[in-house]
Short mmCIF file of C-alpha atoms in Angstrom, two decimals:
data_model
loop_
_atom_site.label_atom_id
_atom_site.label_comp_id
_atom_site.label_asym_id
_atom_site.label_seq_id
_atom_site.Cartn_x
_atom_site.Cartn_y
_atom_site.Cartn_z
CA MET A 263 -2.77 -25.50 -2.29
CA HIS A 264 -6.53 -25.94 -2.37
CA THR A 265 -8.60 -22.96 -1.30
CA ASP A 266 -10.21 -25.05 1.49
CA ASN A 267 -7.03 -24.37 3.44
CA HIS A 268 -7.44 -20.60 3.39
CA ARG A 269 -8.78 -20.27 6.94
CA PRO A 270 -5.72 -21.74 8.73
CA LEU A 271 -3.44 -19.49 6.67
CA LEU A 272 -5.48 -16.38 7.51
CA TRP A 273 -5.40 -17.23 11.22
CA LYS A 274 -1.63 -17.76 11.01
CA LEU A 275 -1.29 -14.32 9.43
CA VAL A 276 -3.40 -12.76 12.19
CA ILE A 277 -1.24 -14.43 14.86
CA LEU A 278 1.95 -13.40 13.04
CA LEU A 279 0.71 -9.79 12.84
CA LEU A 280 -0.03 -9.73 16.59
CA ILE A 281 3.41 -11.16 17.36
CA LEU A 282 5.09 -8.56 15.15
CA ILE A 283 3.10 -5.76 16.83
CA ILE A 284 4.32 -6.96 20.25
CA ILE A 285 7.93 -7.17 19.01
CA ALA A 286 7.70 -3.71 17.41
CA ALA A 287 6.21 -2.22 20.58
CA ASN A 288 9.21 -3.49 22.54
CA SER A 289 11.84 -2.44 19.98
CA GLY A 290 13.37 0.92 19.14
CA ALA A 291 16.18 3.37 19.75
CA LEU A 292 14.58 4.09 23.13
CA LYS A 293 14.94 0.82 25.07
CA LEU A 294 11.43 0.50 26.44
CA SER A 295 9.33 -2.62 26.78
CA VAL A 296 5.62 -2.93 27.46
CA TYR A 297 6.50 -4.66 30.74
CA GLN A 298 8.63 -1.71 31.86
CA LEU A 299 5.94 0.78 30.85
CA SER A 300 3.34 -1.06 32.92
CA HIS A 301 5.35 -0.28 36.06
CA ILE A 302 5.70 3.50 35.63
CA SER A 303 3.22 6.28 36.27
CA CYS A 304 0.83 7.55 33.62
CA ASN A 305 2.50 10.99 33.65
CA ASP A 306 5.98 9.65 33.00
CA PRO A 307 7.50 11.27 29.85
CA LEU A 308 8.80 7.88 28.68
CA LEU A 309 5.26 6.51 28.61
CA ARG A 310 4.02 9.57 26.73
CA ALA A 311 6.86 9.23 24.21
CA TRP A 312 6.05 5.54 23.66
CA PHE A 313 2.31 6.20 23.37
CA ASN A 314 2.53 9.25 21.09
CA ILE A 315 5.48 8.26 18.88
CA ARG A 316 6.11 4.51 18.75
CA LEU A 317 2.55 3.18 18.97
CA PRO A 318 1.06 5.41 16.20
CA ARG A 319 3.97 4.50 13.94
CA ILE A 320 3.35 0.79 14.48
CA LEU A 321 -0.35 1.16 13.64
CA LEU A 322 0.44 3.33 10.62
CA ALA A 323 2.84 0.68 9.26
CA VAL A 324 0.12 -1.98 9.55
CA ILE A 325 -2.54 0.22 7.93
CA VAL A 326 -0.33 1.36 5.04
CA GLY A 327 0.87 -2.20 4.43
CA MET A 328 -2.74 -3.38 4.26
CA ALA A 329 -3.60 -0.64 1.75
CA LEU A 330 -0.64 -1.33 -0.53
CA ALA A 331 -0.99 -5.12 -0.58
CA SER A 332 -4.79 -5.18 -1.01
CA SER A 333 -4.64 -2.60 -3.82
CA GLY A 334 -1.96 -4.72 -5.48
CA ALA A 335 -4.23 -7.77 -5.33
CA VAL A 336 -7.09 -5.76 -6.84
CA MET A 337 -4.97 -4.41 -9.70
CA GLN A 338 -3.52 -7.81 -10.51
CA GLY A 339 -7.07 -9.13 -10.79
CA LEU A 340 -8.39 -6.09 -12.64
CA PHE A 341 -5.62 -6.14 -15.27
CA ARG A 342 -5.45 -9.97 -15.17
CA ASN A 343 -1.72 -9.54 -14.83
CA PRO A 344 0.34 -11.08 -11.98
CA LEU A 345 3.00 -8.35 -12.35
CA ALA A 346 0.63 -5.41 -11.96
CA ASP A 347 1.72 -3.20 -9.06
CA SER A 348 1.22 0.44 -8.15
CA GLY A 349 4.97 1.08 -8.09
CA LEU A 350 5.85 -0.73 -11.32
CA LEU A 351 2.98 0.85 -13.25
CA GLY A 352 3.74 4.38 -12.05
CA ILE A 353 0.59 4.86 -9.96
CA SER A 354 2.56 5.49 -6.77
CA SER A 355 4.79 7.91 -8.67
CA GLY A 356 1.75 9.81 -9.92
CA ALA A 357 0.42 10.10 -6.39
CA ALA A 358 3.84 11.17 -5.07
CA LEU A 359 4.14 13.82 -7.80
CA MET A 360 0.91 15.46 -6.69
CA VAL A 361 2.06 15.35 -3.05
CA ALA A 362 5.34 17.00 -4.09
CA LEU A 363 3.37 19.75 -5.83
CA THR A 364 1.40 20.39 -2.63
CA ILE A 365 4.69 20.65 -0.71
CA LEU A 366 6.13 23.21 -3.13
CA PHE A 367 2.88 25.08 -3.83
CA PRO A 368 0.66 24.56 -0.77
CA ALA A 369 -3.00 25.20 -1.46
CA ALA A 370 -5.00 27.49 0.82
CA PHE A 371 -6.94 24.70 2.54
CA PRO A 372 -8.93 25.55 5.66
CA SER A 373 -7.13 24.27 8.75
CA ILE A 374 -9.81 21.65 9.41
CA VAL A 375 -9.24 20.11 5.95
CA MET A 376 -5.47 20.46 5.89
CA LEU A 377 -4.84 16.90 7.14
CA TYR A 378 -6.65 15.54 4.09
CA GLY A 379 -4.91 17.87 1.62
CA LYS A 380 -2.09 15.47 0.71
CA MET A 381 -4.54 12.55 0.54
CA ILE A 382 -6.73 14.41 -1.95
CA ALA A 383 -3.74 15.38 -4.08
CA ALA A 384 -2.29 11.84 -3.99
CA PHE A 385 -5.67 10.32 -4.87
CA ILE A 386 -5.99 12.61 -7.90
CA GLY A 387 -2.46 11.76 -9.08
CA GLY A 388 -2.94 8.04 -8.61
CA MET A 389 -6.36 8.14 -10.27
CA ILE A 390 -5.02 9.89 -13.40
CA ILE A 391 -2.31 7.25 -13.88
CA CYS A 392 -4.79 4.45 -13.03
CA LEU A 393 -7.22 5.57 -15.73
CA PHE A 394 -4.45 6.01 -18.29
CA ILE A 395 -3.07 2.51 -17.67
CA TYR A 396 -6.54 0.97 -17.62
CA LEU A 397 -7.39 2.49 -21.03
CA TYR A 398 -4.05 1.35 -22.42
CA SER A 399 -4.38 -2.20 -21.06
CA PHE A 400 -7.91 -2.42 -22.47
CA ASN A 401 -6.68 -1.54 -25.95
CA GLU A 402 -3.67 -3.85 -25.69
CA GLN A 403 -5.70 -6.81 -24.36
CA GLY A 404 -3.48 -7.13 -21.28
CA ASN A 405 -0.11 -7.39 -23.06
CA MET A 406 2.21 -7.91 -20.08
CA ALA A 407 5.45 -6.73 -21.67
CA LYS A 408 3.97 -3.50 -23.02
CA LEU A 409 2.23 -2.81 -19.70
CA ILE A 410 5.52 -3.05 -17.79
CA LEU A 411 7.29 -0.92 -20.40
CA LEU A 412 4.54 1.68 -20.06
CA GLY A 413 5.12 1.71 -16.30
CA VAL A 414 8.86 2.19 -16.85
CA ALA A 415 8.16 5.15 -19.15
CA ILE A 416 5.69 6.74 -16.68
CA ASN A 417 8.15 6.33 -13.80
CA ALA A 418 10.95 7.84 -15.89
CA ILE A 419 8.87 10.88 -16.88
CA ILE A 420 7.59 11.49 -13.35
CA GLY A 421 11.10 10.94 -11.98
CA ALA A 422 12.39 13.69 -14.26
CA VAL A 423 9.61 16.04 -13.15
CA MET A 424 10.32 15.22 -9.49
CA GLY A 425 13.98 16.03 -10.15
CA CYS A 426 13.00 19.45 -11.51
CA LEU A 427 10.78 20.10 -8.48
CA SER A 428 13.63 19.09 -6.16
CA TYR A 429 15.95 21.49 -8.00
CA ILE A 430 13.70 24.51 -7.46
CA SER A 431 12.77 23.63 -3.86
CA ASP A 432 14.36 25.06 -0.73
CA ASP A 433 16.18 22.93 1.86
CA ILE A 434 13.10 22.11 3.94
CA GLN A 435 10.98 21.25 0.90
CA LEU A 436 13.82 19.18 -0.58
CA LYS A 437 14.10 17.12 2.61
CA GLN A 438 10.34 16.47 2.61
CA ILE A 439 10.31 15.44 -1.06
CA THR A 440 13.36 13.18 -0.60
CA LEU A 441 11.81 11.40 2.38
CA TRP A 442 8.58 10.95 0.46
CA SER A 443 10.36 9.47 -2.56
CA MET A 444 12.19 6.92 -0.38
CA GLY A 445 9.24 6.00 1.85
CA HIS A 446 9.26 6.90 5.52
CA LEU A 447 6.97 6.38 8.50
CA GLY A 448 8.86 8.60 10.92
CA LYS A 449 6.12 11.25 10.92
CA GLY A 450 3.59 8.82 12.37
CA SER A 451 1.10 10.44 14.74
CA TRP A 452 -2.39 9.77 16.04
CA GLU A 453 -3.73 12.42 13.62
CA LEU A 454 -2.22 10.57 10.63
CA VAL A 455 -3.48 7.24 11.96
CA LEU A 456 -6.99 8.69 12.24
CA VAL A 457 -6.88 10.09 8.72
CA ALA A 458 -5.47 6.85 7.26
CA VAL A 459 -8.08 4.71 9.06
CA SER A 460 -10.94 6.97 7.97
CA LEU A 461 -9.98 6.51 4.29
CA ILE A 462 -8.29 3.10 4.03
CA PHE A 463 -10.65 0.94 6.09
CA PRO A 464 -13.88 2.01 4.29
CA ALA A 465 -12.13 1.53 0.92
CA LEU A 466 -10.87 -1.90 2.00
CA ILE A 467 -14.36 -2.94 3.12
CA MET A 468 -15.81 -1.84 -0.24
CA VAL A 469 -13.10 -3.77 -2.10
CA LEU A 470 -13.94 -6.91 -0.12
CA LYS A 471 -17.62 -6.43 -0.98
CA LEU A 472 -16.71 -6.29 -4.69
CA SER A 473 -14.37 -9.29 -4.52
CA TYR A 474 -16.99 -11.73 -5.84
CA GLN A 475 -17.59 -9.53 -8.89
CA LEU A 476 -13.82 -9.31 -9.37
CA ASN A 477 -13.74 -13.12 -9.47
CA ILE A 478 -16.34 -13.13 -12.24
CA LEU A 479 -14.37 -10.53 -14.21
CA GLN A 480 -11.57 -13.11 -14.50
CA LEU A 481 -13.79 -15.01 -16.94
CA GLY A 482 -13.64 -12.12 -19.41
CA ASP A 483 -15.81 -9.07 -19.94
CA GLU A 484 -18.29 -10.81 -22.23
CA ASP A 485 -18.90 -13.79 -19.94
CA ALA A 486 -19.14 -11.49 -16.91
CA HIS A 487 -21.75 -9.40 -18.72
CA TYR A 488 -23.84 -12.51 -19.50
CA LEU A 489 -23.65 -13.45 -15.81
CA GLY A 490 -25.31 -10.18 -14.86
CA ILE A 491 -22.25 -8.07 -13.95
CA ASN A 492 -22.14 -4.41 -14.98
CA VAL A 493 -18.54 -4.73 -16.14
CA GLN A 494 -17.63 -1.09 -16.72
CA ARG A 495 -19.23 0.11 -13.49
CA ILE A 496 -17.45 -2.55 -11.37
CA LYS A 497 -14.13 -1.71 -13.03
CA ARG A 498 -14.63 1.99 -12.36
CA TYR A 499 -15.42 1.29 -8.70
CA LEU A 500 -12.35 -0.91 -8.32
CA LEU A 501 -10.13 1.69 -10.00
CA LEU A 502 -11.42 4.43 -7.72
CA LEU A 503 -10.96 2.31 -4.61
CA SER A 504 -7.45 1.23 -5.67
CA ALA A 505 -6.46 4.85 -6.32
CA LEU A 506 -7.86 5.84 -2.91
CA LEU A 507 -5.88 3.10 -1.13
CA ILE A 508 -2.67 3.92 -2.98
CA GLY A 509 -3.13 7.67 -2.71
CA THR A 510 -3.70 7.57 1.04
CA ALA A 511 -0.73 5.25 1.58
CA VAL A 512 1.59 7.48 -0.48
CA ALA A 513 0.33 10.64 1.23
CA VAL A 514 1.18 9.37 4.73
CA SER A 515 4.30 7.31 4.00
CA GLY A 516 5.69 8.19 0.57
CA ILE A 517 6.62 5.64 -2.10
CA ILE A 518 7.00 2.16 -0.59
CA ALA A 519 7.63 -0.21 -3.45
CA PHE A 520 6.95 -3.90 -4.07
CA VAL A 521 4.59 -4.56 -1.13
CA GLY A 522 1.69 -4.62 -3.61
CA LEU A 523 3.58 -7.04 -5.86
CA VAL A 524 5.27 -9.50 -3.52
CA ILE A 525 2.52 -10.13 -0.96
CA PRO A 526 -0.47 -10.79 -3.32
CA HIS A 527 1.71 -13.10 -5.41
CA MET A 528 2.84 -15.11 -2.36
CA ILE A 529 -0.68 -15.28 -0.91
CA ARG A 530 -2.09 -16.38 -4.27
CA LEU A 531 0.31 -19.33 -4.30
CA ARG A 532 -1.14 -20.50 -0.97
CA ILE A 533 -4.82 -19.49 -1.15
CA GLY A 534 -5.54 -19.50 -4.87
CA ALA A 535 -7.18 -16.90 -7.09
CA ASP A 536 -10.43 -16.42 -5.13
CA HIS A 537 -10.32 -12.69 -4.40
CA ARG A 538 -12.77 -13.05 -1.50
CA TRP A 539 -9.88 -14.56 0.46
CA LEU A 540 -6.92 -13.31 -1.57
CA ILE A 541 -7.60 -9.63 -0.79
CA LEU A 542 -8.05 -10.29 2.92
CA GLY A 543 -4.93 -12.46 3.06
CA SER A 544 -2.97 -9.84 1.12
CA ALA A 545 -4.06 -7.11 3.55
CA LEU A 546 -2.86 -9.16 6.54
CA GLY A 547 0.37 -10.13 4.79
CA GLY A 548 1.02 -6.54 3.74
CA GLY A 549 0.59 -5.35 7.30
CA CYS A 550 3.06 -8.00 8.49
CA LEU A 551 5.69 -7.21 5.84
CA LEU A 552 5.65 -3.43 6.25
CA LEU A 553 5.62 -3.62 10.05
CA LEU A 554 8.61 -5.99 9.96
CA ALA A 555 10.45 -3.75 7.49
CA ASP A 556 9.74 -0.60 9.53
CA THR A 557 10.84 -2.26 12.77
CA LEU A 558 14.13 -3.22 11.12
CA ALA A 559 14.44 0.27 9.60
CA ARG A 560 14.33 1.96 13.00
CA THR A 561 16.38 -0.57 14.98
CA VAL A 562 19.20 -1.89 12.74
CA VAL A 563 21.21 1.35 12.78
CA ALA A 564 19.59 2.99 15.84
CA PRO A 565 19.46 5.81 16.77
CA ALA A 566 19.56 6.59 13.01
CA GLU A 567 16.85 5.22 10.70
CA ILE A 568 16.79 3.62 7.26
CA PRO A 569 13.93 4.74 4.98
CA VAL A 570 11.53 1.80 4.99
CA GLY A 571 11.02 2.08 1.21
CA LEU A 572 14.67 1.12 0.72
CA LEU A 573 14.22 -2.08 2.73
CA THR A 574 11.06 -3.14 0.85
CA SER A 575 12.91 -2.52 -2.43
CA LEU A 576 15.78 -4.71 -1.24
CA ILE A 577 13.22 -7.47 -0.58
CA GLY A 578 10.95 -6.89 -3.56
CA GLY A 579 13.59 -6.21 -6.23
CA PRO A 580 15.15 -9.70 -6.17
CA TYR A 581 11.68 -11.26 -5.89
CA PHE A 582 10.52 -9.33 -8.97
CA LEU A 583 13.63 -10.45 -10.85
CA TRP A 584 12.88 -14.05 -9.88
CA LEU A 585 9.30 -13.68 -11.18
CA ILE A 586 10.54 -12.39 -14.53
CA LEU A 587 13.07 -15.21 -14.89
CA LYS A 588 10.49 -17.77 -13.78
CA HIS A 589 7.96 -16.66 -16.42
CA LYS A 590 10.60 -16.32 -19.16
#
């Protein structure tokens, strides 16, 4: 599809996201609808439960989905690889490993900074893996097979380390690490929403500002340099912003796989490779997918919940297999 048709698609995604937010607000183990809530008093405990539990979770699902999908679009452009994804390449695992370390060995953060502690740790973990993969991909000239194999190796190593940490943890720590490794939005609160917004939205705005330079990088480093782009500086900025988006998402929700792979790929098929629109479309699509998955996760087997990371893997796994077979 020609990129002139990007605006209708973006508006459709906005409308779809609003519809999903309305559906999610009316769905849950506690049978409450917005219409019912509008007819009860402001001090009613049901209204407080809806406002302080369900609504923050809905917003958190949208924000995290935006972060994961937009970072996936950036990495696919940065590595010039349609299969690049934070989960496949081990970046999410690196962020989750640092979060697990903070759970087992909590640092003595001041109480005012404590909310950002896991974000800082996840950013550092994601950044380390990001830099390692970037250096490797630069030397290998974007070899797709080797890049995926490297991600498999990183995930295997970090998985073994996570297993060791789980073994030495107590019951409470083990439950926290397990929920993080499967992806879960059940801890959603207004504090987490505030923290996520304060980190993800500025990073997303900066990524959108660099989207034109990311388009030029697709021509190759040499051509981009001749067109006046400081190639290494732009790549460093994009790496930092991607690590910040992934790290924040992992810190508040754990490992949620395949959102950063499936959504950018589907949006690219409709919009094209212009990152000025691809990143924005991916953010909207990621918010829609994760909100839909989380709504299903908390309603299908209510009052119990399915970890949302399991549902996204059930969607993304077959799609990833199809991509591999398609590009065989």
